[in-house]
């Protein structure tokens, strides 16, 4: 498949034409790698990753959408699997028989949005959208944050995933100002603001060390709530952008916090936060593009955390999503908050 094929964009960022041959994105190989994942049931790794299965499907499907191959996995099979993870209370587990959890509920809602599966949802669970929304709302805690499940562990990841899924369901209070709010959005954003540190970045909970993954969840939550610009202002964006730009190391790759190794998934957590605060140009984009491409397995497809390591679908998704933010030629634009195809999210939410 030609890299120029599909609904890509021209201009800006690194140009593939400037990269040596061995550093081109091997699109066909990545598509084949993702398609092969469900056929590896005789491999130990398939079973060791069962506790993440539905998120794995979301990562693979997102990568395929960004590669311009949204139909490369069969829709019916995807929907059958998603519904096999659905519980009566509106929550989804990672795989059939697994307890419901916020992370897997978010991935399931994202898959339903990507496959236009909400009509089928109603057949499997009458009033399904409202039941999912109520499940998510039931996990909000008195201090505004969200638990991951009924056992009560809290984390800004769960808060972000709750807002993201509610947003795709059209149930965030700021999307329906004339309806009774299903969650306390102000308490949620107040909690996010309390997770910000003196360095301008965010941690998993108030007082916790700044971490780029949590920066994404906190900046993403403020974006979904429509409060990012008013809360941070240009000064706050500069301070956060400075901390994020220090994540780039001489190899061109990014780390998650000081003194840690580079890892291709931070091409997403860091860069998408930079995109949301409009500071992508503070990173050396050509060097980062080159680092991400070096993480590919050029023969079998897929991306690894670092060059030469074993590939996996998590790093494949976030490496490709990072390249999309860097406007790698031929890739579909990614939405920074939703980590899904931007044209799809725009259409789904009726934006623009
Ligand atoms: C690093 O984790 C990444 C994070 C902490 C962010 C995780 C974010 C989510 C689960 C929300 C995802 C939602 C979407 C839509 C993409 P790590 O455990 O690898 O950290 P480490 O590098 O410090 O080990
Ligand atoms: Zn990683």
PDB file of C-alpha atoms in Angstrom, residues 21-143:
ATOM      1  CA  UNK A  21      14.682   3.762   3.084  1.00  0.00           C
ATOM      2  CA  UNK A  22      15.090   1.609   6.176  1.00  0.00           C
ATOM      3  CA  UNK A  23      13.254   4.278   8.190  1.00  0.00           C
ATOM      4  CA  UNK A  24       9.952   4.306   6.337  1.00  0.00           C
ATOM      5  CA  UNK A  25       6.786   3.256   8.173  1.00  0.00           C
ATOM      6  CA  UNK A  26       6.066  -0.332   7.083  1.00  0.00           C
ATOM      7  CA  UNK A  27       2.292   0.162   6.895  1.00  0.00           C
ATOM      8  CA  UNK A  28       1.371  -3.212   5.361  1.00  0.00           C
ATOM      9  CA  UNK A  29       3.478  -5.068   7.924  1.00  0.00           C
ATOM     10  CA  UNK A  30       1.800  -3.266  10.815  1.00  0.00           C
ATOM     11  CA  UNK A  31      -1.655  -4.032   9.433  1.00  0.00           C
ATOM     12  CA  UNK A  32      -0.732  -7.718   9.021  1.00  0.00           C
ATOM     13  CA  UNK A  33       0.768  -7.809  12.548  1.00  0.00           C
ATOM     14  CA  UNK A  34      -2.443  -6.447  14.105  1.00  0.00           C
ATOM     15  CA  UNK A  35      -4.593  -8.833  12.049  1.00  0.00           C
ATOM     16  CA  UNK A  36      -2.452 -11.742  13.217  1.00  0.00           C
ATOM     17  CA  UNK A  37      -2.886 -11.058  16.948  1.00  0.00           C
ATOM     18  CA  UNK A  38      -6.139 -12.932  17.388  1.00  0.00           C
ATOM     19  CA  UNK A  39      -4.790 -15.981  15.554  1.00  0.00           C
ATOM     20  CA  UNK A  40      -2.001 -16.573  18.104  1.00  0.00           C
ATOM     21  CA  UNK A  41      -4.099 -18.474  20.631  1.00  0.00           C
ATOM     22  CA  UNK A  42      -1.518 -21.222  20.941  1.00  0.00           C
ATOM     23  CA  UNK A  43       1.090 -18.739  22.197  1.00  0.00           C
ATOM     24  CA  UNK A  44       1.679 -18.154  25.907  1.00  0.00           C
ATOM     25  CA  UNK A  45       1.639 -14.378  25.486  1.00  0.00           C
ATOM     26  CA  UNK A  46      -1.947 -14.507  24.205  1.00  0.00           C
ATOM     27  CA  UNK A  47      -3.075 -16.022  27.504  1.00  0.00           C
ATOM     28  CA  UNK A  48      -0.826 -13.857  29.668  1.00  0.00           C
ATOM     29  CA  UNK A  49      -2.488 -10.758  28.226  1.00  0.00           C
ATOM     30  CA  UNK A  50      -6.102 -11.910  28.693  1.00  0.00           C
ATOM     31  CA  UNK A  51      -6.566  -9.408  31.540  1.00  0.00           C
ATOM     32  CA  UNK A  52      -6.043  -6.615  28.961  1.00  0.00           C
ATOM     33  CA  UNK A  53      -7.848  -8.165  25.980  1.00  0.00           C
ATOM     34  CA  UNK A  54     -10.473  -5.516  25.245  1.00  0.00           C
ATOM     35  CA  UNK A  55      -7.953  -2.694  25.577  1.00  0.00           C
ATOM     36  CA  UNK A  56      -5.697  -4.654  23.211  1.00  0.00           C
ATOM     37  CA  UNK A  57      -8.520  -4.617  20.674  1.00  0.00           C
ATOM     38  CA  UNK A  58      -8.936  -0.864  21.141  1.00  0.00           C
ATOM     39  CA  UNK A  59      -5.161  -0.336  20.642  1.00  0.00           C
ATOM     40  CA  UNK A  60      -5.125  -2.492  17.507  1.00  0.00           C
ATOM     41  CA  UNK A  61      -8.249  -0.942  16.017  1.00  0.00           C
ATOM     42  CA  UNK A  62      -7.025   2.593  16.698  1.00  0.00           C
ATOM     43  CA  UNK A  63      -3.718   1.822  14.982  1.00  0.00           C
ATOM     44  CA  UNK A  64      -5.608   0.413  11.977  1.00  0.00           C
ATOM     45  CA  UNK A  65      -7.790   3.519  11.759  1.00  0.00           C
ATOM     46  CA  UNK A  66      -4.713   5.767  11.831  1.00  0.00           C
ATOM     47  CA  UNK A  67      -3.052   3.585   9.187  1.00  0.00           C
ATOM     48  CA  UNK A  68      -6.110   4.139   6.959  1.00  0.00           C
ATOM     49  CA  UNK A  69      -7.284   0.498   7.242  1.00  0.00           C
ATOM     50  CA  UNK A  70     -10.346   0.710   9.538  1.00  0.00           C
ATOM     51  CA  UNK A  71     -11.972  -2.405   8.073  1.00  0.00           C
ATOM     52  CA  UNK A  72      -8.966  -4.686   8.493  1.00  0.00           C
ATOM     53  CA  UNK A  73     -10.616  -6.429  11.476  1.00  0.00           C
ATOM     54  CA  UNK A  74     -14.119  -7.912  10.979  1.00  0.00           C
ATOM     55  CA  UNK A  75     -16.766  -5.647  12.564  1.00  0.00           C
ATOM     56  CA  UNK A  76     -19.082  -8.488  13.585  1.00  0.00           C
ATOM     57  CA  UNK A  77     -16.327 -10.329  15.426  1.00  0.00           C
ATOM     58  CA  UNK A  78     -15.321  -7.142  17.241  1.00  0.00           C
ATOM     59  CA  UNK A  79     -18.882  -6.437  18.354  1.00  0.00           C
ATOM     60  CA  UNK A  80     -19.503 -10.045  19.434  1.00  0.00           C
ATOM     61  CA  UNK A  81     -16.406  -9.867  21.615  1.00  0.00           C
ATOM     62  CA  UNK A  82     -17.298  -6.481  23.119  1.00  0.00           C
ATOM     63  CA  UNK A  83     -20.788  -7.709  24.054  1.00  0.00           C
ATOM     64  CA  UNK A  84     -19.345 -10.882  25.560  1.00  0.00           C
ATOM     65  CA  UNK A  85     -17.519  -8.606  28.050  1.00  0.00           C
ATOM     66  CA  UNK A  86     -20.630  -6.574  28.968  1.00  0.00           C
ATOM     67  CA  UNK A  87     -22.249  -6.920  32.412  1.00  0.00           C
ATOM     68  CA  UNK A  88     -25.874  -6.247  33.365  1.00  0.00           C
ATOM     69  CA  UNK A  89     -24.763  -3.183  35.361  1.00  0.00           C
ATOM     70  CA  UNK A  90     -23.394  -1.499  32.199  1.00  0.00           C
ATOM     71  CA  UNK A  91     -19.705  -2.124  32.967  1.00  0.00           C
ATOM     72  CA  UNK A  92     -17.325  -4.112  30.749  1.00  0.00           C
ATOM     73  CA  UNK A  93     -14.603  -6.526  31.794  1.00  0.00           C
ATOM     74  CA  UNK A  94     -11.345  -7.118  29.926  1.00  0.00           C
ATOM     75  CA  UNK A  95     -12.530 -10.492  28.619  1.00  0.00           C
ATOM     76  CA  UNK A  96     -15.584 -12.756  29.100  1.00  0.00           C
ATOM     77  CA  UNK A  97     -15.977 -13.666  32.772  1.00  0.00           C
ATOM     78  CA  UNK A  98     -13.785 -10.806  34.018  1.00  0.00           C
ATOM     79  CA  UNK A  99     -15.179  -8.252  36.466  1.00  0.00           C
ATOM     80  CA  UNK A 100     -16.222  -4.862  35.083  1.00  0.00           C
ATOM     81  CA  UNK A 101     -13.671  -2.062  35.318  1.00  0.00           C
ATOM     82  CA  UNK A 102     -13.446   1.561  34.211  1.00  0.00           C
ATOM     83  CA  UNK A 103     -10.437   1.002  31.925  1.00  0.00           C
ATOM     84  CA  UNK A 104     -12.188  -1.747  29.958  1.00  0.00           C
ATOM     85  CA  UNK A 105     -15.498   0.096  29.921  1.00  0.00           C
ATOM     86  CA  UNK A 106     -13.710   3.045  28.322  1.00  0.00           C
ATOM     87  CA  UNK A 107     -12.005   0.821  25.717  1.00  0.00           C
ATOM     88  CA  UNK A 108     -15.349  -0.862  24.947  1.00  0.00           C
ATOM     89  CA  UNK A 109     -17.128   2.452  24.431  1.00  0.00           C
ATOM     90  CA  UNK A 110     -14.273   3.577  22.161  1.00  0.00           C
ATOM     91  CA  UNK A 111     -14.608   0.356  20.108  1.00  0.00           C
ATOM     92  CA  UNK A 112     -18.388   0.817  19.897  1.00  0.00           C
ATOM     93  CA  UNK A 113     -17.828   4.365  18.617  1.00  0.00           C
ATOM     94  CA  UNK A 114     -15.260   3.178  16.073  1.00  0.00           C
ATOM     95  CA  UNK A 115     -17.514   0.378  14.795  1.00  0.00           C
ATOM     96  CA  UNK A 116     -20.781   2.356  14.929  1.00  0.00           C
ATOM     97  CA  UNK A 117     -22.076  -0.300  17.309  1.00  0.00           C
ATOM     98  CA  UNK A 118     -24.485   1.574  19.576  1.00  0.00           C
ATOM     99  CA  UNK A 119     -27.621   0.276  17.826  1.00  0.00           C
ATOM    100  CA  UNK A 120     -26.386  -3.286  18.446  1.00  0.00           C
ATOM    101  CA  UNK A 121     -25.634  -2.325  22.059  1.00  0.00           C
ATOM    102  CA  UNK A 122     -29.298  -1.564  22.675  1.00  0.00           C
ATOM    103  CA  UNK A 123     -30.207  -5.051  21.370  1.00  0.00           C
ATOM    104  CA  UNK A 124     -27.782  -6.678  23.802  1.00  0.00           C
ATOM    105  CA  UNK A 125     -28.643  -4.452  26.756  1.00  0.00           C
ATOM    106  CA  UNK A 126     -31.864  -2.405  26.622  1.00  0.00           C
ATOM    107  CA  UNK A 127     -31.151   1.219  27.653  1.00  0.00           C
ATOM    108  CA  UNK A 128     -27.475   0.236  27.305  1.00  0.00           C
ATOM    109  CA  UNK A 129     -26.030   3.724  26.844  1.00  0.00           C
ATOM    110  CA  UNK A 130     -27.688   4.973  30.036  1.00  0.00           C
ATOM    111  CA  UNK A 131     -26.654   1.840  31.937  1.00  0.00           C
ATOM    112  CA  UNK A 132     -23.001   2.344  30.916  1.00  0.00           C
ATOM    113  CA  UNK A 133     -23.215   6.005  31.911  1.00  0.00           C
ATOM    114  CA  UNK A 134     -24.717   5.097  35.291  1.00  0.00           C
ATOM    115  CA  UNK A 135     -22.038   2.465  35.885  1.00  0.00           C
ATOM    116  CA  UNK A 136     -19.356   5.097  35.260  1.00  0.00           C
ATOM    117  CA  UNK A 137     -21.137   7.670  37.424  1.00  0.00           C
ATOM    118  CA  UNK A 138     -21.432   5.128  40.266  1.00  0.00           C
ATOM    119  CA  UNK A 139     -17.624   5.057  40.476  1.00  0.00           C
ATOM    120  CA  UNK A 140     -17.279   8.790  41.251  1.00  0.00           C
ATOM    121  CA  UNK A 141     -16.000   9.369  44.783  1.00  0.00           C
ATOM    122  CA  UNK A 142     -17.001  12.144  47.218  1.00  0.00           C
ATOM    123  CA  UNK A 143     -13.733  14.030  46.468  1.00  0.00           C
TER     124      UNK A 143
END
